Amino acid sequence: MASADEEIRDDASKASPALGLRDYKKRRMRLEIERQALRLVIEHGYDQVTVEDICSAAEISKKTFFNYFPSKIAALMGFRNLPDAEEIVALLEGRQGDGDYFDVVARLMGSRMSLDDDDDVTRLRAEVMRLVPQLFFHGQKELFSAHGVLVQAVGGYLERHPQERILEDLSPEREAFIASSAAIDIARIQAMMQACGGERCEVGDARRLLAAYLDPQGHVRP
Amino acid sequence: MASADEEIRDDASKASPALGLRDYKKRRMRLEIERQALRLVIEHGYDQVTVEDICSAAEISKKTFFNYFPSKIAALMGFRNLPDAEEIVALLEGRQGDGDYFDVVARLMGSRMSLDDDDDVTRLRAEVMRLVPQLFFHGQKELFSAHGVLVQAVGGYLERHPQERILEDLSPEREAFIASSAAIDIARIQAMMQACGGERCEVGDARRLLAAYLDPQGHVRP
DNA sequence: GTCAAAATATACACTTAGTGTAAACTTCGC
DNA sequence: GCGAAGTTTACACTAAGTGTATATTTTGAC
């Protein structure tokens, strides 16, 4: 069996050739679950598909599904590896000089959403987002706990680096709150632009878009 | 019994004296459910309190709870009467000249969140939001379906009134998407400012805050 | 006051998301 | 090939939320 396994592994794992069999199967399983989930939702609609349906299609138990994804929506949206407080703080503390800290945060959030190494799954996901746009808003529990983490992490950072605040009149906690809301918004706008139009929307573009939208004449700071 | 009922009704319904007994009881029940829910969560924590606990405390059946609120979190956050597409469109079509359409939308969303006519419940809610800030992010299903409705309504409006667009380069749907995200964000920021600080934060303030945050030097439009 | 109609509340059974546990199985390093 | 470590599964469980049919309460007209 070893050589057959080897062969399949070489075929499918384009990006990471030196993967162990365990990790290879894990990755393949994750993609299979995502693929089946997306396919079923495209065919039958979000509410018509249960987690157990997805499990049957992917030929796994329900528990295994929830070993891979924290929720039904996570499997569809491809949220994974959402950063924890430590990672965010490390990134902020170690960042280079270009742009303000919000760029880092917004970029981080964007980089963790819907980033797929499988073209097939990426295509299906874009289709689901077009067909069921409510998913952007319905399934944000993950983003929200991410938001909580963000507030914590950014708040702590700003407390230690008060000169980095963008809004000097505001307390660090409050600015952290705004930062997190805006970061998630921008990630959402990026995802929407990409899902609807296909072309890539950079963090800076999304930020400028939202800023221009909120203050079209630019007279917030005269 | 008629005179006793009358008396109680006069005592408690400060704002609307000419309420029928049915509506009076409905309002009293709603406030009682909210009060018990908030009290229990303050005492034991969000995850430790089930809907059935709240029902026991309020002496109602579970079904009655869900007749009043669409979800556990709705009872805690006080989201209710979230606008439907018709109402939004009507408001937009009939609005007066001051401010752009986004002000109307943002103001509408803000006006429907956590607006309570009972001081006791308002105080408890502020405490819960301080103790369990995750609720801001955890329980946004309602806001999200509201978001879907907003996108629909605003998108249609912009299609009919393209000259009202704030970002002329963008399609109406996309601007509607951004509008909805920003509107909900601003409502959230308002709620946060009020819950954390106590003082009132107007929609314009929240919008300026977010705009200033996203574009502190004001060089999006030079 | 009484009575029919409308609105509400309740009991009960049900679906689904998500978790915990212990046993069986698979991969890994040696 | 062998033991340790990681994964999957079956199974039992909790809790949110829905649907239905029945009982209760309010209302408005007489």
Short mmCIF file of C-alpha atoms (C1' of nucleotides) in Angstrom, two decimals:
data_model
loop_
_atom_site.label_atom_id
_atom_site.label_comp_id
_atom_site.label_asym_id
_atom_site.label_seq_id
_atom_site.Cartn_x
_atom_site.Cartn_y
_atom_site.Cartn_z
CA MET A 1 0.00 0.00 0.00
CA ALA A 2 2.89 2.35 0.71
CA SER A 3 3.69 3.04 -2.92
CA ALA A 4 0.05 3.66 -3.89
CA ASP A 5 -0.35 6.09 -1.04
CA GLU A 6 2.85 7.78 -2.05
CA GLU A 7 1.58 8.19 -5.56
CA ILE A 8 -1.75 9.74 -4.59
CA ARG A 9 -0.02 12.03 -2.18
CA ASP A 10 2.31 13.29 -4.86
CA ASP A 11 -0.60 13.84 -7.20
CA ALA A 12 -2.78 15.89 -4.94
CA SER A 13 -0.63 17.87 -2.53
CA LYS A 14 0.73 20.43 -4.91
CA ALA A 15 1.84 23.01 -2.41
CA SER A 16 3.44 20.86 0.30
CA PRO A 17 5.15 17.80 -1.14
CA ALA A 18 6.90 16.58 2.02
CA LEU A 19 3.71 16.08 4.05
CA GLY A 20 3.33 13.04 6.29
CA LEU A 21 0.53 10.65 5.47
CA ARG A 22 -1.40 11.82 8.52
CA ASP A 23 -1.32 15.47 7.52
CA TYR A 24 -1.95 14.61 3.92
CA LYS A 25 -5.13 12.74 4.81
CA LYS A 26 -6.19 15.52 7.12
CA ARG A 27 -5.87 18.10 4.40
CA ARG A 28 -7.65 15.88 1.88
CA MET A 29 -10.45 15.25 4.36
CA ARG A 30 -10.86 18.94 5.09
CA LEU A 31 -11.14 19.74 1.40
CA GLU A 32 -13.57 16.87 0.86
CA ILE A 33 -15.83 18.09 3.65
CA GLU A 34 -15.73 21.64 2.29
CA ARG A 35 -16.43 20.42 -1.22
CA GLN A 36 -19.41 18.31 -0.19
CA ALA A 37 -20.80 21.04 2.05
CA LEU A 38 -20.55 23.63 -0.71
CA ARG A 39 -21.97 21.30 -3.33
CA LEU A 40 -24.98 20.40 -1.22
CA VAL A 41 -25.72 24.00 -0.32
CA ILE A 42 -25.45 25.07 -3.95
CA GLU A 43 -27.85 22.30 -4.92
CA HIS A 44 -30.39 22.51 -2.10
CA GLY A 45 -29.92 25.78 -0.21
CA TYR A 46 -28.45 26.54 3.16
CA ASP A 47 -31.42 25.69 5.36
CA GLN A 48 -32.16 22.49 3.49
CA VAL A 49 -28.76 21.02 4.22
CA THR A 50 -27.98 19.69 7.70
CA VAL A 51 -24.61 18.87 9.11
CA GLU A 52 -25.62 15.22 9.01
CA ASP A 53 -26.31 15.50 5.29
CA ILE A 54 -22.81 16.82 4.80
CA CYS A 55 -21.44 13.99 6.94
CA SER A 56 -23.26 11.37 4.88
CA ALA A 57 -21.97 12.88 1.66
CA ALA A 58 -18.43 13.04 2.96
CA GLU A 59 -18.77 9.62 4.59
CA ILE A 60 -17.71 10.70 8.06
CA SER A 61 -19.34 10.84 11.46
CA LYS A 62 -20.81 14.04 12.82
CA LYS A 63 -18.13 14.21 15.47
CA THR A 64 -15.43 14.14 12.83
CA PHE A 65 -17.09 17.06 11.09
CA PHE A 66 -16.87 19.07 14.26
CA ASN A 67 -13.28 17.99 14.74
CA TYR A 68 -12.51 19.78 11.50
CA PHE A 69 -14.79 22.79 11.77
CA PRO A 70 -16.24 24.59 14.75
CA SER A 71 -19.60 25.10 13.03
CA LYS A 72 -21.61 24.40 9.93
CA ILE A 73 -20.92 27.84 8.56
CA ALA A 74 -17.20 27.60 9.15
CA ALA A 75 -17.07 24.73 6.68
CA LEU A 76 -18.87 26.81 4.09
CA MET A 77 -17.04 30.07 4.62
CA GLY A 78 -13.62 28.54 5.01
CA PHE A 79 -12.83 30.45 8.16
CA ARG A 80 -10.02 28.66 9.80
CA ASN A 81 -6.88 29.35 11.69
CA LEU A 82 -8.43 32.54 12.95
CA PRO A 83 -5.69 34.26 14.88
CA ASP A 84 -5.53 34.18 18.65
CA ALA A 85 -4.53 37.06 20.86
CA GLU A 86 -0.91 35.97 21.12
CA GLU A 87 -0.43 35.83 17.38
CA ILE A 88 -1.97 39.23 16.87
CA VAL A 89 0.15 40.81 19.56
CA ALA A 90 3.29 39.19 18.17
CA LEU A 91 2.51 40.52 14.72
CA LEU A 92 1.83 44.01 16.03
CA GLU A 93 4.92 44.15 18.19
CA GLY A 94 7.17 42.87 15.43
CA ARG A 95 5.74 44.86 12.54
CA GLN A 96 7.76 47.07 10.21
CA GLY A 97 7.24 50.78 9.78
CA ASP A 98 4.95 51.01 6.75
CA GLY A 99 1.32 51.92 7.37
CA ASP A 100 -0.32 52.21 10.76
CA TYR A 101 -1.20 49.30 13.01
CA PHE A 102 -4.70 49.07 11.62
CA ASP A 103 -3.31 47.99 8.28
CA VAL A 104 -1.65 45.06 9.99
CA VAL A 105 -4.80 44.00 11.77
CA ALA A 106 -7.01 44.40 8.74
CA ARG A 107 -4.53 42.54 6.57
CA LEU A 108 -4.31 39.73 9.07
CA MET A 109 -8.06 39.25 9.19
CA GLY A 110 -8.29 39.35 5.43
CA SER A 111 -5.54 36.81 5.02
CA ARG A 112 -7.37 34.27 7.14
CA MET A 113 -10.67 34.36 5.36
CA SER A 114 -11.49 32.11 2.46
CA LEU A 115 -7.90 31.51 1.60
CA ASP A 116 -7.88 28.20 -0.16
CA ASP A 117 -5.21 26.14 -1.75
CA ASP A 118 -7.66 24.19 -3.85
CA ASP A 119 -9.09 25.82 -6.95
CA ASP A 120 -12.14 23.62 -7.04
CA VAL A 121 -13.17 24.52 -3.51
CA THR A 122 -12.40 28.18 -4.09
CA ARG A 123 -14.67 28.22 -7.10
CA LEU A 124 -17.49 26.48 -5.25
CA ARG A 125 -17.14 28.88 -2.37
CA ALA A 126 -17.41 31.91 -4.62
CA GLU A 127 -20.58 30.41 -6.06
CA VAL A 128 -22.09 29.82 -2.64
CA MET A 129 -21.32 33.37 -1.62
CA ARG A 130 -23.05 34.61 -4.72
CA LEU A 131 -26.06 32.35 -4.21
CA VAL A 132 -26.43 32.73 -0.46
CA PRO A 133 -25.12 36.16 0.48
CA GLN A 134 -26.77 35.89 3.89
CA LEU A 135 -23.91 33.63 4.84
CA PHE A 136 -21.74 36.70 5.06
CA PHE A 137 -23.84 37.86 7.96
CA HIS A 138 -25.48 34.79 9.25
CA GLY A 139 -22.44 32.85 10.23
CA GLN A 140 -20.22 35.28 11.92
CA LYS A 141 -19.91 33.66 15.28
CA GLU A 142 -16.32 32.84 14.44
CA LEU A 143 -15.62 36.36 13.31
CA PHE A 144 -17.25 37.58 16.44
CA SER A 145 -15.20 35.60 18.80
CA ALA A 146 -12.34 36.77 16.62
CA HIS A 147 -13.61 40.27 17.27
CA GLY A 148 -13.50 39.67 21.01
CA VAL A 149 -9.94 38.46 20.70
CA LEU A 150 -9.05 41.43 18.54
CA VAL A 151 -10.44 43.91 21.04
CA GLN A 152 -8.43 42.27 23.78
CA ALA A 153 -5.21 42.13 21.81
CA VAL A 154 -5.38 45.54 20.20
CA GLY A 155 -6.56 47.12 23.45
CA GLY A 156 -3.54 45.74 25.27
CA TYR A 157 -1.22 46.87 22.52
CA LEU A 158 -2.59 50.39 22.50
CA GLU A 159 -2.30 50.57 26.26
CA ARG A 160 1.37 49.83 25.91
CA HIS A 161 1.85 52.09 22.89
CA PRO A 162 -0.54 54.98 23.43
CA GLN A 163 1.30 57.15 20.91
CA GLU A 164 0.17 54.77 18.18
CA ARG A 165 -3.48 55.57 18.66
CA ILE A 166 -5.21 56.97 15.64
CA LEU A 167 -7.88 58.78 17.62
CA GLU A 168 -6.06 60.45 20.48
CA ASP A 169 -9.23 61.58 22.21
CA LEU A 170 -10.42 58.02 22.70
CA SER A 171 -9.44 55.51 25.33
CA PRO A 172 -7.45 52.52 24.08
CA GLU A 173 -10.33 50.12 24.73
CA ARG A 174 -12.70 52.19 22.66
CA GLU A 175 -10.31 52.60 19.84
CA ALA A 176 -9.67 48.86 19.97
CA PHE A 177 -13.38 48.29 19.66
CA ILE A 178 -13.61 50.52 16.62
CA ALA A 179 -10.49 48.98 15.16
CA SER A 180 -11.92 45.50 15.44
CA SER A 181 -15.26 46.43 13.95
CA ALA A 182 -13.58 48.17 11.08
CA ALA A 183 -11.11 45.37 10.50
CA ILE A 184 -13.83 42.78 10.25
CA ASP A 185 -15.87 45.08 8.05
CA ILE A 186 -12.98 45.50 5.70
CA ALA A 187 -12.37 41.78 5.56
CA ARG A 188 -16.03 41.39 4.72
CA ILE A 189 -15.89 44.04 2.04
CA GLN A 190 -12.85 42.35 0.51
CA ALA A 191 -14.62 39.02 0.49
CA MET A 192 -17.72 40.59 -1.06
CA MET A 193 -15.78 42.39 -3.78
CA GLN A 194 -13.93 39.24 -4.66
CA ALA A 195 -16.97 37.00 -4.57
CA CYS A 196 -19.12 39.35 -6.64
CA GLY A 197 -16.62 40.65 -9.12
CA GLY A 198 -13.80 38.17 -9.19
CA GLU A 199 -11.02 40.74 -9.17
CA ARG A 200 -8.79 41.07 -6.17
CA CYS A 201 -9.49 43.85 -3.68
CA GLU A 202 -6.55 44.78 -1.47
CA VAL A 203 -6.94 45.78 2.15
CA GLY A 204 -5.92 49.34 1.35
CA ASP A 205 -8.55 49.55 -1.38
CA ALA A 206 -11.27 48.30 0.94
CA ARG A 207 -10.18 50.70 3.64
CA ARG A 208 -10.14 53.63 1.24
CA LEU A 209 -13.54 52.57 -0.02
CA LEU A 210 -15.06 52.53 3.44
CA ALA A 211 -13.33 55.77 4.41
CA ALA A 212 -14.45 57.51 1.23
CA TYR A 213 -17.91 56.22 1.85
CA LEU A 214 -18.11 57.50 5.40
CA ASP A 215 -16.57 60.87 4.62
CA PRO A 216 -16.97 61.56 0.93
CA GLN A 217 -15.92 65.24 1.12
CA GLY A 218 -13.06 64.53 3.45
CA HIS A 219 -14.12 67.17 5.94
CA VAL A 220 -13.85 65.12 9.10
CA ARG A 221 -10.45 66.72 9.67
CA PRO A 222 -10.54 70.16 8.07
CA MET B 1 -60.95 43.57 39.11
CA ALA B 2 -61.31 46.29 36.51
CA SER B 3 -60.33 49.12 38.84
CA ALA B 4 -57.26 47.28 40.17
CA ASP B 5 -56.03 46.60 36.67
CA GLU B 6 -56.61 50.20 35.80
CA GLU B 7 -54.53 51.32 38.74
CA ILE B 8 -51.56 49.11 37.95
CA ARG B 9 -51.69 50.11 34.33
CA ASP B 10 -51.60 53.78 35.23
CA ASP B 11 -48.70 53.19 37.57
CA ALA B 12 -46.39 51.41 35.22
CA SER B 13 -47.03 52.60 31.67
CA LYS B 14 -45.51 56.02 31.92
CA ALA B 15 -45.08 56.70 28.23
CA SER B 16 -48.34 55.37 26.80
CA PRO B 17 -51.26 55.88 29.16
CA ALA B 18 -54.09 54.82 26.84
CA LEU B 19 -52.89 51.27 26.30
CA GLY B 20 -55.38 48.41 26.18
CA LEU B 21 -55.06 45.74 28.79
CA ARG B 22 -53.73 43.29 26.22
CA ASP B 23 -50.96 45.57 25.07
CA TYR B 24 -50.23 46.63 28.58
CA LYS B 25 -49.68 43.05 29.68
CA LYS B 26 -47.63 42.36 26.60
CA ARG B 27 -45.31 45.20 27.35
CA ARG B 28 -45.07 44.24 31.01
CA MET B 29 -44.30 40.66 30.05
CA ARG B 30 -41.60 41.71 27.62
CA LEU B 31 -39.94 43.85 30.25
CA GLU B 32 -40.23 41.07 32.83
CA ILE B 33 -38.56 38.58 30.49
CA GLU B 34 -35.78 41.02 29.71
CA ARG B 35 -35.32 41.83 33.37
CA GLN B 36 -35.09 38.18 34.42
CA ALA B 37 -32.80 37.31 31.54
CA LEU B 38 -30.44 40.16 32.32
CA ARG B 39 -30.50 39.45 36.04
CA LEU B 40 -29.67 35.78 35.58
CA VAL B 41 -26.87 36.49 33.14
CA ILE B 42 -25.38 39.10 35.46
CA GLU B 43 -25.52 36.63 38.32
CA HIS B 44 -24.39 33.44 36.58
CA GLY B 45 -22.85 34.31 33.21
CA TYR B 46 -24.15 33.94 29.67
CA ASP B 47 -23.33 30.28 29.11
CA GLN B 48 -24.62 29.24 32.52
CA VAL B 49 -28.11 30.55 31.83
CA THR B 50 -30.42 28.62 29.52
CA VAL B 51 -33.60 29.89 27.94
CA GLU B 52 -35.48 27.50 30.20
CA ASP B 53 -33.89 29.10 33.23
CA ILE B 54 -35.14 32.46 32.03
CA CYS B 55 -38.59 30.96 31.45
CA SER B 56 -38.72 29.52 34.95
CA ALA B 57 -37.69 32.84 36.45
CA ALA B 58 -40.24 34.75 34.38
CA GLU B 59 -42.86 32.01 34.96
CA ILE B 60 -43.65 31.45 31.32
CA SER B 61 -43.31 28.57 28.87
CA LYS B 62 -40.41 28.32 26.47
CA LYS B 63 -42.72 28.88 23.54
CA THR B 64 -43.91 32.13 25.04
CA PHE B 65 -40.33 33.27 25.36
CA PHE B 66 -39.84 32.68 21.65
CA ASN B 67 -43.08 34.45 20.91
CA TYR B 68 -41.53 37.56 22.40
CA PHE B 69 -37.96 37.22 21.20
CA PRO B 70 -36.48 35.45 18.20
CA SER B 71 -33.46 34.26 20.18
CA LYS B 72 -31.84 34.15 23.58
CA ILE B 73 -29.53 36.98 22.69
CA ALA B 74 -32.30 39.17 21.39
CA ALA B 75 -33.81 39.23 24.88
CA LEU B 76 -30.50 40.32 26.34
CA MET B 77 -29.55 42.86 23.71
CA GLY B 78 -32.99 44.33 23.33
CA PHE B 79 -33.00 44.10 19.57
CA ARG B 80 -36.55 44.31 18.50
CA ASN B 81 -38.67 45.80 15.81
CA LEU B 82 -35.74 45.60 13.46
CA PRO B 83 -36.91 47.27 10.29
CA ASP B 84 -38.01 45.32 7.26
CA ALA B 85 -37.26 46.24 3.67
CA GLU B 86 -40.55 48.07 3.17
CA GLU B 87 -40.03 50.33 6.14
CA ILE B 88 -36.51 51.19 5.11
CA VAL B 89 -37.55 52.00 1.58
CA ALA B 90 -40.45 54.12 2.79
CA LEU B 91 -38.15 56.07 5.06
CA LEU B 92 -35.61 56.60 2.31
CA GLU B 93 -38.14 57.66 -0.27
CA GLY B 94 -39.88 60.05 2.09
CA ARG B 95 -36.84 61.58 3.75
CA GLN B 96 -36.09 65.31 3.98
CA GLY B 97 -33.06 66.99 2.47
CA ASP B 98 -30.60 67.13 5.35
CA GLY B 99 -27.65 64.73 5.27
CA ASP B 100 -27.14 61.94 2.76
CA TYR B 101 -29.11 58.71 2.71
CA PHE B 102 -26.58 56.92 4.81
CA ASP B 103 -27.44 59.12 7.76
CA VAL B 104 -31.01 57.94 7.49
CA VAL B 105 -30.03 54.30 7.41
CA ALA B 106 -27.51 54.57 10.19
CA ARG B 107 -29.94 56.55 12.32
CA LEU B 108 -32.65 53.97 11.75
CA MET B 109 -30.47 51.09 12.83
CA GLY B 110 -29.31 53.00 15.87
CA SER B 111 -32.82 53.88 16.87
CA ARG B 112 -33.86 50.25 16.99
CA MET B 113 -31.13 48.97 19.20
CA SER B 114 -31.34 48.88 22.95
CA LEU B 115 -33.90 51.63 23.09
CA ASP B 116 -35.78 50.97 26.25
CA ASP B 117 -38.58 52.73 27.96
CA ASP B 118 -37.79 51.16 31.30
CA ASP B 119 -34.91 52.58 33.31
CA ASP B 120 -34.42 49.41 35.31
CA VAL B 121 -33.99 47.25 32.22
CA THR B 122 -31.77 49.83 30.57
CA ARG B 123 -29.49 49.85 33.59
CA LEU B 124 -29.32 46.06 33.71
CA ARG B 125 -28.57 45.91 30.01
CA ALA B 126 -25.70 48.34 30.32
CA GLU B 127 -24.30 46.17 33.10
CA VAL B 128 -24.57 43.02 31.03
CA MET B 129 -22.84 44.68 28.11
CA ARG B 130 -20.04 45.72 30.41
CA LEU B 131 -19.75 42.26 31.96
CA VAL B 132 -20.19 40.20 28.79
CA PRO B 133 -18.90 42.27 25.89
CA GLN B 134 -18.86 39.20 23.67
CA LEU B 135 -22.59 39.62 23.38
CA PHE B 136 -21.93 42.50 21.01
CA PHE B 137 -20.46 40.03 18.59
CA HIS B 138 -21.88 36.76 19.56
CA GLY B 139 -25.48 37.53 19.02
CA GLN B 140 -25.67 39.26 15.76
CA LYS B 141 -27.86 36.91 13.84
CA GLU B 142 -30.62 39.45 14.05
CA LEU B 143 -28.38 42.24 12.92
CA PHE B 144 -27.18 40.06 10.12
CA SER B 145 -30.54 39.23 8.75
CA ALA B 146 -31.14 42.95 9.17
CA HIS B 147 -28.03 43.43 7.10
CA GLY B 148 -29.44 41.26 4.34
CA VAL B 149 -32.61 43.29 4.37
CA LEU B 150 -30.63 46.51 4.33
CA VAL B 151 -28.59 45.44 1.34
CA GLN B 152 -31.76 44.59 -0.52
CA ALA B 153 -33.54 47.79 0.33
CA VAL B 154 -30.66 50.19 -0.10
CA GLY B 155 -29.57 48.45 -3.29
CA GLY B 156 -33.00 48.90 -4.79
CA TYR B 157 -33.13 52.51 -3.71
CA LEU B 158 -29.74 53.28 -5.22
CA GLU B 159 -30.73 51.60 -8.44
CA ARG B 160 -33.66 53.97 -8.68
CA HIS B 161 -31.67 56.99 -7.51
CA PRO B 162 -28.19 56.48 -8.89
CA GLN B 163 -27.28 60.13 -8.44
CA GLU B 164 -27.53 59.63 -4.68
CA ARG B 165 -24.61 57.24 -4.61
CA ILE B 166 -21.74 58.30 -2.45
CA LEU B 167 -19.16 56.31 -4.36
CA GLU B 168 -19.90 56.89 -8.01
CA ASP B 169 -17.40 54.34 -9.24
CA LEU B 170 -19.20 51.51 -7.47
CA SER B 171 -22.25 49.57 -8.53
CA PRO B 172 -25.37 50.12 -6.44
CA GLU B 173 -25.23 46.62 -5.00
CA ARG B 174 -21.71 47.06 -3.82
CA GLU B 175 -22.35 50.42 -2.33
CA ALA B 176 -25.39 48.95 -0.62
CA PHE B 177 -23.20 46.26 0.85
CA ILE B 178 -20.76 48.80 2.20
CA ALA B 179 -23.59 50.97 3.45
CA SER B 180 -25.09 48.13 5.40
CA SER B 181 -21.82 47.05 6.94
CA ALA B 182 -21.05 50.59 7.95
CA ALA B 183 -24.54 51.21 9.29
CA ILE B 184 -24.42 48.19 11.53
CA ASP B 185 -20.92 49.07 12.60
CA ILE B 186 -22.01 52.51 13.59
CA ALA B 187 -24.96 51.17 15.52
CA ARG B 188 -22.54 48.88 17.31
CA ILE B 189 -20.15 51.70 18.06
CA GLN B 190 -23.00 53.78 19.44
CA ALA B 191 -24.12 50.94 21.66
CA MET B 192 -20.57 50.36 22.84
CA MET B 193 -19.96 54.03 23.63
CA GLN B 194 -23.17 54.25 25.56
CA ALA B 195 -22.68 50.99 27.41
CA CYS B 196 -19.09 51.75 28.37
CA GLY B 197 -19.28 55.44 29.07
CA GLY B 198 -22.88 56.21 29.80
CA GLU B 199 -22.97 59.40 27.74
CA ARG B 200 -25.02 59.51 24.58
CA CYS B 201 -23.23 59.07 21.25
CA GLU B 202 -25.11 60.38 18.25
CA VAL B 203 -25.03 58.69 14.86
CA GLY B 204 -23.06 61.57 13.39
CA ASP B 205 -20.47 61.28 16.14
CA ALA B 206 -20.07 57.57 15.59
CA ARG B 207 -19.80 58.07 11.86
CA ARG B 208 -17.21 60.80 12.26
CA LEU B 209 -15.33 58.59 14.67
CA LEU B 210 -15.19 55.71 12.25
CA ALA B 211 -14.34 57.98 9.32
CA ALA B 212 -11.60 59.73 11.25
CA TYR B 213 -10.32 56.37 12.30
CA LEU B 214 -10.17 54.98 8.79
CA ASP B 215 -8.68 58.11 7.27
CA PRO B 216 -7.02 60.12 10.02
CA GLN B 217 -5.21 62.54 7.67
CA GLY B 218 -8.21 62.98 5.45
CA HIS B 219 -6.27 62.22 2.29
CA VAL B 220 -8.67 59.75 0.72
CA ARG B 221 -10.01 62.64 -1.36
CA PRO B 222 -7.21 65.18 -1.72
"C1'" DG C 1 -73.08 41.26 32.47
"C1'" DT C 2 -72.74 37.99 28.56
"C1'" DC C 3 -71.05 36.11 24.51
"C1'" DA C 4 -68.55 35.22 20.22
"C1'" DA C 5 -64.24 36.37 17.94
"C1'" DA C 6 -59.51 37.37 18.11
"C1'" DA C 7 -55.24 37.22 20.35
"C1'" DT C 8 -52.10 34.80 23.58
"C1'" DA C 9 -50.23 31.20 26.38
"C1'" DT C 10 -49.23 26.53 27.15
"C1'" DA C 11 -48.06 21.56 26.75
"C1'" DC C 12 -45.82 18.49 24.00
"C1'" DA C 13 -43.32 16.52 20.46
"C1'" DC C 14 -39.86 17.44 17.26
"C1'" DT C 15 -35.42 18.97 14.58
"C1'" DT C 16 -30.82 20.44 14.54
"C1'" DA C 17 -26.27 22.27 16.17
"C1'" DG C 18 -22.83 21.20 18.95
"C1'" DT C 19 -20.21 18.61 23.05
"C1'" DG C 20 -18.22 14.79 26.00
"C1'" DT C 21 -16.56 10.13 26.55
"C1'" DA C 22 -14.64 5.87 25.82
"C1'" DA C 23 -13.45 2.41 22.62
"C1'" DA C 24 -11.47 1.16 17.98
"C1'" DC C 25 -8.45 2.23 14.49
"C1'" DT C 26 -4.41 4.53 11.94
"C1'" DT C 27 -0.04 6.63 11.57
"C1'" DC C 28 4.52 7.50 13.38
"C1'" DG C 29 9.14 6.90 15.02
"C1'" DC C 30 11.98 3.43 16.27
"C1'" DG D 1 6.85 -5.09 13.95
"C1'" DC D 2 5.75 -2.50 18.14
"C1'" DG D 3 4.30 0.88 21.40
"C1'" DA D 4 2.97 5.79 21.66
"C1'" DA D 5 0.37 9.33 19.85
"C1'" DG D 6 -3.19 11.06 17.03
"C1'" DT D 7 -7.83 10.30 14.69
"C1'" DT D 8 -12.33 8.38 13.88
"C1'" DT D 9 -16.42 6.53 15.42
"C1'" DA D 10 -20.60 5.23 18.09
"C1'" DC D 11 -23.40 6.79 21.49
"C1'" DA D 12 -25.51 9.56 24.71
"C1'" DC D 13 -26.33 14.09 25.90
"C1'" DT D 14 -27.59 19.43 26.19
"C1'" DA D 15 -29.76 23.40 24.52
"C1'" DA D 16 -31.85 26.50 20.90
"C1'" DG D 17 -35.56 27.00 18.29
"C1'" DT D 18 -40.12 25.44 15.62
"C1'" DG D 19 -44.89 23.51 14.73
"C1'" DT D 20 -49.31 22.09 16.25
"C1'" DA D 21 -53.25 21.64 18.71
"C1'" DT D 22 -55.58 23.04 22.90
"C1'" DA D 23 -56.80 26.14 26.58
"C1'" DT D 24 -57.06 30.67 28.39
"C1'" DT D 25 -57.64 35.67 28.26
"C1'" DT D 26 -59.02 40.07 26.25
"C1'" DT D 27 -61.96 42.70 23.44
"C1'" DG D 28 -65.88 44.89 21.65
"C1'" DA D 29 -70.74 44.57 20.76
"C1'" DC D 30 -75.04 43.70 22.55
#
